[in-house]
Coordinates of C-alpha atoms and ligand atoms in Angstrom, one line a residue:
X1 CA 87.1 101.9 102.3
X2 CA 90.2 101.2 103.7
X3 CA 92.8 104.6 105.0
X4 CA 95.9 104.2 105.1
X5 CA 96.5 104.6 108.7
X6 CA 94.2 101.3 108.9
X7 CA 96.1 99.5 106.2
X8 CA 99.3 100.6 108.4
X9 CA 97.7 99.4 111.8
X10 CA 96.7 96.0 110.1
X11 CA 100.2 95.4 108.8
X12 CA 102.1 96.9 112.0
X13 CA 102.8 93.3 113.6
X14 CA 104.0 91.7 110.8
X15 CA 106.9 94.8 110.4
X16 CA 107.9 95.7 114.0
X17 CA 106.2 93.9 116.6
X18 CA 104.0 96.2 118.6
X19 CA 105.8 99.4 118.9
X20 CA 104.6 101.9 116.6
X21 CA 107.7 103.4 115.8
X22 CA 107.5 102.7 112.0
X23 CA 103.6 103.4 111.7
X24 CA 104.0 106.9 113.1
X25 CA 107.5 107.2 110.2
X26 CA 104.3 106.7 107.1
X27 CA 102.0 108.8 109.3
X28 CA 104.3 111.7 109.2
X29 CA 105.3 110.8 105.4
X30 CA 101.3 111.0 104.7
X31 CA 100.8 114.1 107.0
X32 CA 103.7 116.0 104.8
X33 CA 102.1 115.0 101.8
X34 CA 98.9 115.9 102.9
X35 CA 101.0 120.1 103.5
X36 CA 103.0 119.9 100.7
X37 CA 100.3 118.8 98.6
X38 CA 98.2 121.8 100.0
X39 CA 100.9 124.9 99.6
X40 CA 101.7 123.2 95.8
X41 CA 97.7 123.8 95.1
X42 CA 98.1 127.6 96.4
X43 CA 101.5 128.5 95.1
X44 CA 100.7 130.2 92.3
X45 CA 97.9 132.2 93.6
X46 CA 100.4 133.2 96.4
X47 CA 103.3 134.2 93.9
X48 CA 105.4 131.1 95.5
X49 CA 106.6 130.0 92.4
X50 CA 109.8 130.5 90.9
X51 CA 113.6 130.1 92.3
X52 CA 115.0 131.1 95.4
X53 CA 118.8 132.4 94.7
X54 CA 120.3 129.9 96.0
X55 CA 122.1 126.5 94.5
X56 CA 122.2 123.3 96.1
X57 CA 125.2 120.9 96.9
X58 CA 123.5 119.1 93.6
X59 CA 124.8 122.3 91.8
X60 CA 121.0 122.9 90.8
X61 CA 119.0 126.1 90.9
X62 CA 116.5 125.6 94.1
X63 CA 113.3 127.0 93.6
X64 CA 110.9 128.4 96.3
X65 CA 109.0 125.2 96.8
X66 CA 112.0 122.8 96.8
X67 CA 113.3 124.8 99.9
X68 CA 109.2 124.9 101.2
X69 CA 108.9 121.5 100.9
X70 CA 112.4 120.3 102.7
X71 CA 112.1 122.6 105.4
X72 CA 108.7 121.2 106.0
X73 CA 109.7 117.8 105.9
X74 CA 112.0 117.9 108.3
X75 CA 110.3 119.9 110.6
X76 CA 107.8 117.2 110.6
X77 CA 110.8 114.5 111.1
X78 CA 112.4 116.8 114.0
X79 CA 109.3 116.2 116.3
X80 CA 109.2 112.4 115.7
X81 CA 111.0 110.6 118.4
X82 CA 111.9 107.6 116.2
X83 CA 113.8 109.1 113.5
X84 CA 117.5 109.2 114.3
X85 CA 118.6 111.3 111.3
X86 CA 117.4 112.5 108.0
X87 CA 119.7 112.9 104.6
X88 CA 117.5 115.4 101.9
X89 CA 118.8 115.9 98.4
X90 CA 118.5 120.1 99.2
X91 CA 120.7 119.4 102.5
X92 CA 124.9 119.3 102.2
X93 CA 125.0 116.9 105.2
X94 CA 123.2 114.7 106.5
X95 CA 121.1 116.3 109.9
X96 CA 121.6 114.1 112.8
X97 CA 117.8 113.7 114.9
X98 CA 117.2 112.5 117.7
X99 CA 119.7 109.8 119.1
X100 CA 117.3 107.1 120.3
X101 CA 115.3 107.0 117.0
X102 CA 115.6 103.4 115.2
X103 CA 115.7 105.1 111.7
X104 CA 116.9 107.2 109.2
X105 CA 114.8 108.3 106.4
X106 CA 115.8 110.0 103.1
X107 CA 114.3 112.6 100.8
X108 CA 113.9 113.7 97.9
X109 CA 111.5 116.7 99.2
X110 CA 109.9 117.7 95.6
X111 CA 110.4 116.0 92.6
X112 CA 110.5 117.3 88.8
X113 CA 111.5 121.1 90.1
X114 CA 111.9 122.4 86.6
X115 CA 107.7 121.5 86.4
X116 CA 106.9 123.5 89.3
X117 CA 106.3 126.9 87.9
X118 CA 104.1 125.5 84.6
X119 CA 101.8 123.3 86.6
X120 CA 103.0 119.9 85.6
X121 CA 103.0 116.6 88.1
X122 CA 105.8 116.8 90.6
X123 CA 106.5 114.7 93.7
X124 CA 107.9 113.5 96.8
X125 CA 110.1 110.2 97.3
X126 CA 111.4 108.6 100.2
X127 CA 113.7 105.9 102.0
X128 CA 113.7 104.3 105.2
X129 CA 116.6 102.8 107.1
X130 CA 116.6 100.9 110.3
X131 CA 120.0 102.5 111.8
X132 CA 123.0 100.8 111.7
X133 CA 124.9 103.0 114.8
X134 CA 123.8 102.2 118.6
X135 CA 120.8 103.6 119.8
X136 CA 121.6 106.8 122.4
X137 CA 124.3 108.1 119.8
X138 CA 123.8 110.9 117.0
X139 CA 123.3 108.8 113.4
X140 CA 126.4 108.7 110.8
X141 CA 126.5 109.2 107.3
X142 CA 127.0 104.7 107.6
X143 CA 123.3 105.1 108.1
X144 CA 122.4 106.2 105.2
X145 CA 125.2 104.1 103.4
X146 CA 123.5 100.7 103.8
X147 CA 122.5 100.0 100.0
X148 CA 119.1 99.8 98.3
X149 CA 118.8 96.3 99.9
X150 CA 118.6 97.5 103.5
X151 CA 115.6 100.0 103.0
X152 CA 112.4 99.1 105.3
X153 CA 110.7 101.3 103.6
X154 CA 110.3 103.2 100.0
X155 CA 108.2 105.4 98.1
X156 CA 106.4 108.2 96.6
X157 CA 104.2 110.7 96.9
X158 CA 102.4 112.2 93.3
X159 CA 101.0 115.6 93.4
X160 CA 99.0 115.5 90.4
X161 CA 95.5 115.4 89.0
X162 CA 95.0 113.7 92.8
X163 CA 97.6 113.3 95.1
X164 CA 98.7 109.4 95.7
X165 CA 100.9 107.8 98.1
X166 CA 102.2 104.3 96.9
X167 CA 105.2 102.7 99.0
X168 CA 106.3 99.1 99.7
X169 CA 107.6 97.6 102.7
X170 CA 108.9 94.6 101.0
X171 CA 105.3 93.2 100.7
X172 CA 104.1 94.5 97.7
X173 CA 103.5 97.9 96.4
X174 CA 100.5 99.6 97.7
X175 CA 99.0 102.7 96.7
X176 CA 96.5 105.3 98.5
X177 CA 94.3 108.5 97.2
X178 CA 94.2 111.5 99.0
X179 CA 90.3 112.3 99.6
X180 CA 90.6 116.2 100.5
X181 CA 87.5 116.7 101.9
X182 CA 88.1 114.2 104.4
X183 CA 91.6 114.8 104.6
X184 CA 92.2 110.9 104.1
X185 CA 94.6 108.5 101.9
X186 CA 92.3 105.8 101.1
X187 CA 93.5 102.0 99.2
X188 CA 92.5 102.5 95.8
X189 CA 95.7 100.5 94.4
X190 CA 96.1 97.3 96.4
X191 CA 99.2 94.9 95.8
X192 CA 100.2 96.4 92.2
X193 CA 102.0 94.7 89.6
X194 CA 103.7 96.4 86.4
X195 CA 102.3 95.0 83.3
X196 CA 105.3 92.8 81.7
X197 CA 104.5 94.6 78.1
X198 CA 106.1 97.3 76.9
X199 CA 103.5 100.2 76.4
X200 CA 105.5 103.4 76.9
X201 CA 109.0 104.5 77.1
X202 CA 110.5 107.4 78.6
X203 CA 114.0 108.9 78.2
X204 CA 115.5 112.6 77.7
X205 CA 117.1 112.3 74.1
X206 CA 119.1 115.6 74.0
X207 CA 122.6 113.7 74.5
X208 CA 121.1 110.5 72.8
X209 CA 125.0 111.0 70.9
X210 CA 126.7 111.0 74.1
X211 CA 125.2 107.3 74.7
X212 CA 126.7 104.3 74.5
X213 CA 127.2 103.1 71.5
X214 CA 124.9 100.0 72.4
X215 CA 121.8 101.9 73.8
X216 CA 122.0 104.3 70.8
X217 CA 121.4 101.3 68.9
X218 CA 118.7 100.0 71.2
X219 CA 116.7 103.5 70.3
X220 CA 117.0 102.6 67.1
X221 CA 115.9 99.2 67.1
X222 CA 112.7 100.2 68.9
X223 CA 112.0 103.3 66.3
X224 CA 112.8 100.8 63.6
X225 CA 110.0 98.3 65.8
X226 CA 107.7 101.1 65.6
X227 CA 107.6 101.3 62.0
X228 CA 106.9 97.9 61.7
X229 CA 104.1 97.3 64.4
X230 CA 101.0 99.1 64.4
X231 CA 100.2 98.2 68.3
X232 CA 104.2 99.8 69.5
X233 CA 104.8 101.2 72.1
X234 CA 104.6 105.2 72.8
X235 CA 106.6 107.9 73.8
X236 CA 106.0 109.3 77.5
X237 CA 108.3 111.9 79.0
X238 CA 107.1 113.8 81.6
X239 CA 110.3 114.9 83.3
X240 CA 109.6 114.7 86.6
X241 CA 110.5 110.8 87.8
X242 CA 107.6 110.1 90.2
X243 CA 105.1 111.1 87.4
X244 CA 106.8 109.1 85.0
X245 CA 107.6 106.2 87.0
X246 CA 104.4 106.0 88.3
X247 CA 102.4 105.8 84.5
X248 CA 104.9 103.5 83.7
X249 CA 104.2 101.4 87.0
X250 CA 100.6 101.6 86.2
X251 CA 100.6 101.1 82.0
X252 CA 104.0 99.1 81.7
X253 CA 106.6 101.2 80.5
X254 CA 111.0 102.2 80.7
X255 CA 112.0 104.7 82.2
X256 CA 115.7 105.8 81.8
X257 CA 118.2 108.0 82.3
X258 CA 121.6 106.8 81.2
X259 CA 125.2 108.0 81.7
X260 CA 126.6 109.6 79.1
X261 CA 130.8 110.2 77.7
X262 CA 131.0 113.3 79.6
X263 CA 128.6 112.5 82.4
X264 CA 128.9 108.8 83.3
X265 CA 127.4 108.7 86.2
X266 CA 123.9 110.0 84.7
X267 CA 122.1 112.7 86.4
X268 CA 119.9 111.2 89.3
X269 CA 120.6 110.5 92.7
X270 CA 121.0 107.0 94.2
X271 CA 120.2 107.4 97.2
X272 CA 117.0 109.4 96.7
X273 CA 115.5 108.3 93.7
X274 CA 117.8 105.4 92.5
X275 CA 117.2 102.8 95.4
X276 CA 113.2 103.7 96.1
X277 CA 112.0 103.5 92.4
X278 CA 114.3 100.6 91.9
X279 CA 113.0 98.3 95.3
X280 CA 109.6 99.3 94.2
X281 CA 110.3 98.4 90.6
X282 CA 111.0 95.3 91.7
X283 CA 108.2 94.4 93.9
X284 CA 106.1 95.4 91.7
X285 CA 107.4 92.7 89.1
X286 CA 109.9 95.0 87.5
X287 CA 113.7 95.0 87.1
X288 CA 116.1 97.6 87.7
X289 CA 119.6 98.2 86.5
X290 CA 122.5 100.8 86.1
X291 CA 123.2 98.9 83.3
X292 CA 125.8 97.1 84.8
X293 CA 124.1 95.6 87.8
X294 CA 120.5 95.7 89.7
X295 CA 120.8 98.8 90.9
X296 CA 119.5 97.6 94.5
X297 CA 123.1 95.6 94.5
X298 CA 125.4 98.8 93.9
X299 CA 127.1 99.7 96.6
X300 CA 126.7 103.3 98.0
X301 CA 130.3 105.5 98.7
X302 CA 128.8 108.8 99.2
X303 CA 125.1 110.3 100.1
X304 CA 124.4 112.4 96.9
X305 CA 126.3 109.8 94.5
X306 CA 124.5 109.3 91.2
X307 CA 123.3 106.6 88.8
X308 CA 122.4 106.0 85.3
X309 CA 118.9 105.0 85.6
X310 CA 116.6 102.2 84.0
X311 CA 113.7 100.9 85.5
X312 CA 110.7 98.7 83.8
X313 CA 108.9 95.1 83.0
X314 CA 111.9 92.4 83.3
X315 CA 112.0 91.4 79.8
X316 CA 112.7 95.3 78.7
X317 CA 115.3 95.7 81.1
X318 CA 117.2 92.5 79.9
X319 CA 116.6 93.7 76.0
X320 CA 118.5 97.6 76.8
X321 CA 121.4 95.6 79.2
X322 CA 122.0 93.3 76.2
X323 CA 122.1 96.2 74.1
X324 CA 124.5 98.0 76.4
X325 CA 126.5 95.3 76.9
X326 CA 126.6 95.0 73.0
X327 CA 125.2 91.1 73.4
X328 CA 123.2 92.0 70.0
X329 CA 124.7 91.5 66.9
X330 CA 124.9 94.7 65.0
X331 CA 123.1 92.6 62.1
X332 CA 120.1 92.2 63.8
X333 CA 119.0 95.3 64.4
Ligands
LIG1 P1 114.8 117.0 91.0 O1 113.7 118.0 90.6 O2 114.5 116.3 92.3 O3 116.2 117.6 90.9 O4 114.8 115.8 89.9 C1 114.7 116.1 88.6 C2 114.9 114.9 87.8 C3 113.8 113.9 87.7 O5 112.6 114.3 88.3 C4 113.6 113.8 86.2 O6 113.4 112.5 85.8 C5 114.8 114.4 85.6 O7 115.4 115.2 86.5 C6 114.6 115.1 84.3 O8 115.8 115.6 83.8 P2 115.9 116.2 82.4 O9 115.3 117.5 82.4 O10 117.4 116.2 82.1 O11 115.2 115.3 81.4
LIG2 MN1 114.3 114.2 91.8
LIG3 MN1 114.3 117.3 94.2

């Protein structure tokens, strides 16, 4: 049995020298999902569910728990000496730290809101930046604005059936099990790789006619695939991203969530869930795109920009970009 403040311990050296700093980031990360994981348990017992008035700079209804969950998270991050700033979907501006931490971490506090109140999977995801300003100064939103390639850090936290942490540090992907009663995140998924089949996709349809014209044709080439083959793959939407990025991790499967005429920019955040699920994606085997690009590549202009989303085995990605780039002759599909 290995916990994950062992595996951390073990693999402290090879990060940061000897100074701790980034160990006690993924302590704190483990010790919020550790709270958030128990007031999500209790909330409907203790009438938490539900929203809380107020809209967020995403122009989203928040609900009780979003605001529970962010205001615990960066309680937590307040105490910790080495964080120099945090930037949270539910916050307008970034909120400066404290000026001799050597990071900045993002969040995405909970995960899959519009699940909360029906007792589906949500989660947590985060981002870790070394800082870019001088030590001894407040952080700058040029922090947060490194691009996806920059982050030491990334990953997840899945309240679900159990609640597992999995995160890379550009090593692999690793992923841990909370055990309640001891109150421990043990290894139970070491070094995992995404299956290079195709088992399940997941997309929202309802503004499949908003698409490009390219990826409505790549929906129909895989329903027209699925009529053929006995052994296709299945539909999986969940519609909370950690949930269903991390069966798709797990099984092999696409995840996406395009742009659309109207919305271009598609509907989830960069910063907080583009770059994480995307670096993760990728060393776990994966690709990710905006369609355009690998999304670890785009370069960031603003903290809550958005992304059209697609994340999966390699060979999938480069089947939808062809699509989307309309490399597939209409007669072959
Ligand atoms: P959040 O709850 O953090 O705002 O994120 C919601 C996101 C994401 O979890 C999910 O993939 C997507 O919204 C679902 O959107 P649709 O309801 O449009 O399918
Ligand atoms: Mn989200
Ligand atoms: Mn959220």
């Amino acid at each position: 049995m290995v916990t994950l403040e062992q595996f951390i311990a073990d693999r402290q050296q090879e990060f940061e020298g000897a100074t701790g700093a980034f160990s006690k980031i993924l302590r704190d990360l483990s010790l919020g999902a550790k709270l958030v994981s128990f007031y999500l348990r209790r909330a409907s017992l203790a009438g938490f569910l539900g929203e809380l008035g107020l809209t967020n700079i995403q122009g989203e209804s928040v609900q009780k728990l979003d605001a529970m969950a962010n205001r615990l998270l960066i309680n937590l991050f307040s105490k910790n000496p080495h964080v120099a700033g945090l930037a949270s979907e539910e916050e307008d501006e970034i909120l400066p730290l404290n000026p001799d931490g050597k990071y900045v971490v993002l969040l995405d506090p909970l995960d899959g809101s519009s699940n909360i109140d029906v007792g589906v999977p949500v989660g947590t995801i985060f981002s870790v930046y070394r800082r870019l300003t001088p030590s001894g100064t407040p952080c700058t939103e040029a922090d947060f604005l490194q691009g996806g390639r920059k982050q030491v850090a990334a990953g997840y936290i899945l309240y679900g059936t159990s609640t597992l942490l999995f995160y890379t540090t550009g090593q692999g992907v690793h992923g841990f099990t909370l055990e309640p009663a001891a109150g421990e995140f043990l290894l139970t998924y070491p070094q995992v790789q995404m299956p290079p089949q195709l088992t399940y996709y997941s997309f929202n349809d309802n503004q499949l006619h908003e698409w490009a014209p390219g990826l409505q044709r790549y929906v129909a080439d895989l329903h027209a695939h699925n009529r053929k083959a006995p052994q296709s793959p299945s539909l999986r939407y969940v519609g909370s991203l950690v949930a269903d990025f991390h069966r798709n991790l797990l099984k092999g499967g696409l995840f996406m969530y395009p742009g659309t005429l109207k919305k271009p920019e598609g509907k989830l955040r960069l910063l907080y869930e583009g770059y994480p699920m995307a670096w993760l994606t990728e060393q776990a085997g994966g690709k990710a795109t905006n369609g355009t690009c690998s999304l670890l590549d785009v370069t960031p202009t603003a903290i809550h920009q958005r992304t059209p989303l697609f994340l999966g085995p390699a060979s999938e990605i480069d089947r939808v970009t062809a699509f989307l780039n309309e490399d597939v002759p209409v007669e072959a599909t």
